[in-house]
Amino acid sequence: QVQLVESGGGLVQAGGSLRLSCAASLRTFSNYALGWFRQAPGKEREFVAAISWISWSGGRTTYAEFAKGRFNISRENAKKTVYLQMNSLKPEDTAVYYCASRFQLISAREEDYDYWGQGTQVTVSS
């Protein structure tokens, strides 16, 4: 069974940083695009960042507007792990963060993703 397991969430003060990790059991990890989404209490789930299966310069990436300049997505194919480095965190970043994967093509649409983790809580205090 395919499993994605997130870790690295926690409580951090505004302006601080966290790095989230997601370990995937995908058989051919390098052939999958990976994404991060988040959901705050009472809010809809929203796209954060994604990275393509293409390995040129670490792969192509795309970010939500709020994440540009603050968040960075990367992957280590040998470890079958995707990361989300979050800097300059704000209270509005508080949410459950999920990683997801799909075959090959990068996407910002949650409905395009086939496999999901259970999420990790990020809480940013002011």
mmCIF file of C-alpha atoms in Angstrom:
data_model
loop_
_atom_site.group_PDB
_atom_site.id
_atom_site.type_symbol
_atom_site.label_atom_id
_atom_site.label_comp_id
_atom_site.label_asym_id
_atom_site.label_seq_id
_atom_site.Cartn_x
_atom_site.Cartn_y
_atom_site.Cartn_z
ATOM 1 C CA GLN A 1 0.000 0.000 0.000
ATOM 2 C CA VAL A 2 1.244 3.501 -0.865
ATOM 3 C CA GLN A 3 1.914 5.624 2.191
ATOM 4 C CA LEU A 4 2.933 9.248 2.654
ATOM 5 C CA VAL A 5 3.987 10.235 6.161
ATOM 6 C CA GLU A 6 4.486 13.876 7.131
ATOM 7 C CA SER A 7 6.615 15.091 10.016
ATOM 8 C CA GLY A 8 8.207 18.282 11.311
ATOM 9 C CA GLY A 9 5.153 20.239 12.367
ATOM 10 C CA GLY A 10 4.876 21.972 15.702
ATOM 11 C CA LEU A 11 4.534 25.274 17.507
ATOM 12 C CA VAL A 12 6.662 28.207 16.408
ATOM 13 C CA GLN A 13 6.655 31.943 17.057
ATOM 14 C CA ALA A 14 5.869 34.393 14.282
ATOM 15 C CA GLY A 15 8.957 35.045 12.196
ATOM 16 C CA GLY A 16 10.373 31.604 12.895
ATOM 17 C CA SER A 17 11.009 28.649 10.611
ATOM 18 C CA LEU A 18 10.012 25.017 10.253
ATOM 19 C CA ARG A 19 10.955 22.284 7.816
ATOM 20 C CA LEU A 20 8.319 19.708 7.007
ATOM 21 C CA SER A 21 9.241 16.299 5.634
ATOM 22 C CA CYS A 22 7.182 13.704 3.813
ATOM 23 C CA ALA A 23 8.445 10.159 3.330
ATOM 24 C CA ALA A 24 6.762 8.236 0.502
ATOM 25 C CA SER A 25 6.606 4.512 -0.168
ATOM 26 C CA LEU A 26 6.097 4.997 -3.938
ATOM 27 C CA ARG A 27 7.897 2.280 -5.878
ATOM 28 C CA THR A 28 9.280 4.685 -8.512
ATOM 29 C CA PHE A 29 9.460 7.882 -6.502
ATOM 30 C CA SER A 30 11.381 9.875 -9.126
ATOM 31 C CA ASN A 31 8.511 9.510 -11.628
ATOM 32 C CA TYR A 32 5.994 11.284 -9.374
ATOM 33 C CA ALA A 33 5.225 14.929 -8.855
ATOM 34 C CA LEU A 34 4.743 15.949 -5.235
ATOM 35 C CA GLY A 35 2.801 18.737 -3.630
ATOM 36 C CA TRP A 36 2.024 20.376 -0.318
ATOM 37 C CA PHE A 37 -1.439 21.580 0.683
ATOM 38 C CA ARG A 38 -2.790 23.039 3.894
ATOM 39 C CA GLN A 39 -6.109 23.405 5.671
ATOM 40 C CA ALA A 40 -6.897 25.804 8.508
ATOM 41 C CA PRO A 41 -9.850 25.258 10.879
ATOM 42 C CA GLY A 42 -13.090 26.218 9.163
ATOM 43 C CA LYS A 43 -11.306 26.859 5.864
ATOM 44 C CA GLU A 44 -11.008 24.975 2.600
ATOM 45 C CA ARG A 45 -7.851 23.099 1.729
ATOM 46 C CA GLU A 46 -5.480 25.176 -0.374
ATOM 47 C CA PHE A 47 -2.415 24.629 -2.500
ATOM 48 C CA VAL A 48 0.996 25.577 -1.104
ATOM 49 C CA ALA A 49 3.745 24.284 -3.417
ATOM 50 C CA ALA A 50 4.600 21.485 -5.840
ATOM 51 C CA ILE A 51 7.661 19.974 -7.501
ATOM 52 C CA SER A 52 7.803 18.046 -10.772
ATOM 53 C CA TRP A 53 9.217 14.610 -11.563
ATOM 54 C CA ILE A 54 11.848 16.209 -13.835
ATOM 55 C CA SER A 55 15.242 16.182 -12.130
ATOM 56 C CA TRP A 56 16.826 19.159 -13.956
ATOM 57 C CA SER A 57 18.206 21.511 -11.312
ATOM 58 C CA GLY A 58 16.213 19.650 -8.706
ATOM 59 C CA GLY A 59 12.957 19.744 -10.647
ATOM 60 C CA ARG A 60 10.485 22.421 -11.703
ATOM 61 C CA THR A 61 8.495 24.060 -8.928
ATOM 62 C CA THR A 62 5.398 26.173 -8.486
ATOM 63 C CA TYR A 63 4.138 28.095 -5.448
ATOM 64 C CA ALA A 64 1.003 29.717 -4.159
ATOM 65 C CA GLU A 65 1.308 33.494 -4.055
ATOM 66 C CA PHE A 66 1.468 33.593 -0.256
ATOM 67 C CA ALA A 67 4.364 31.119 -0.279
ATOM 68 C CA LYS A 68 6.611 32.881 -2.794
ATOM 69 C CA GLY A 69 9.807 34.137 -1.210
ATOM 70 C CA ARG A 70 9.080 32.420 2.109
ATOM 71 C CA PHE A 71 8.609 28.715 1.393
ATOM 72 C CA ASN A 72 10.802 26.319 -0.568
ATOM 73 C CA ILE A 73 9.946 22.829 -1.790
ATOM 74 C CA SER A 74 12.640 20.265 -2.557
ATOM 75 C CA ARG A 75 13.041 16.520 -2.917
ATOM 76 C CA GLU A 76 15.620 13.818 -2.329
ATOM 77 C CA ASN A 77 14.771 10.953 -4.645
ATOM 78 C CA ALA A 78 17.261 8.547 -3.079
ATOM 79 C CA LYS A 79 15.456 8.967 0.254
ATOM 80 C CA LYS A 80 11.983 9.127 -1.314
ATOM 81 C CA THR A 81 11.360 12.299 0.652
ATOM 82 C CA VAL A 82 9.932 15.720 -0.163
ATOM 83 C CA TYR A 83 10.527 18.775 2.031
ATOM 84 C CA LEU A 84 8.826 22.089 2.654
ATOM 85 C CA GLN A 85 11.077 24.718 4.208
ATOM 86 C CA MET A 86 8.950 27.482 5.724
ATOM 87 C CA ASN A 87 10.528 30.775 6.756
ATOM 88 C CA SER A 88 9.160 34.047 8.143
ATOM 89 C CA LEU A 89 6.092 32.244 9.417
ATOM 90 C CA LYS A 90 2.934 34.196 10.161
ATOM 91 C CA PRO A 91 -0.062 33.339 12.374
ATOM 92 C CA GLU A 92 -2.141 32.914 9.211
ATOM 93 C CA ASP A 93 0.136 30.016 8.232
ATOM 94 C CA THR A 94 -1.408 27.982 11.054
ATOM 95 C CA ALA A 95 -2.958 24.880 9.490
ATOM 96 C CA VAL A 96 -2.656 21.156 8.999
ATOM 97 C CA TYR A 97 -0.154 20.586 6.203
ATOM 98 C CA TYR A 98 -0.546 17.622 3.855
ATOM 99 C CA CYS A 99 1.771 16.130 1.280
ATOM 100 C CA ALA A 100 0.415 14.472 -1.847
ATOM 101 C CA SER A 101 1.697 12.743 -4.979
ATOM 102 C CA ARG A 102 0.612 11.983 -8.530
ATOM 103 C CA PHE A 103 2.235 10.340 -11.526
ATOM 104 C CA GLN A 104 4.596 12.613 -13.502
ATOM 105 C CA LEU A 105 2.811 15.914 -14.137
ATOM 106 C CA ILE A 106 3.061 18.824 -11.722
ATOM 107 C CA SER A 107 -0.257 20.319 -10.602
ATOM 108 C CA ALA A 108 -1.723 22.836 -8.167
ATOM 109 C CA ARG A 109 -5.123 21.108 -8.222
ATOM 110 C CA GLU A 110 -5.817 18.841 -5.276
ATOM 111 C CA GLU A 111 -8.190 16.714 -7.349
ATOM 112 C CA ASP A 112 -5.249 15.703 -9.563
ATOM 113 C CA TYR A 113 -3.431 14.013 -6.704
ATOM 114 C CA ASP A 114 -3.866 10.323 -5.989
ATOM 115 C CA TYR A 115 -2.036 9.746 -2.717
ATOM 116 C CA TRP A 116 -2.237 11.768 0.484
ATOM 117 C CA GLY A 117 -0.624 11.797 3.880
ATOM 118 C CA GLN A 118 -2.490 12.261 7.145
ATOM 119 C CA GLY A 119 -1.107 15.733 7.762
ATOM 120 C CA THR A 120 1.048 17.478 10.332
ATOM 121 C CA GLN A 121 -0.064 20.419 12.474
ATOM 122 C CA VAL A 122 1.727 23.756 12.192
ATOM 123 C CA THR A 123 0.834 26.424 14.733
ATOM 124 C CA VAL A 124 2.322 29.918 14.560
ATOM 125 C CA SER A 125 1.896 32.142 17.601
ATOM 126 C CA SER A 126 1.998 35.931 17.561
#
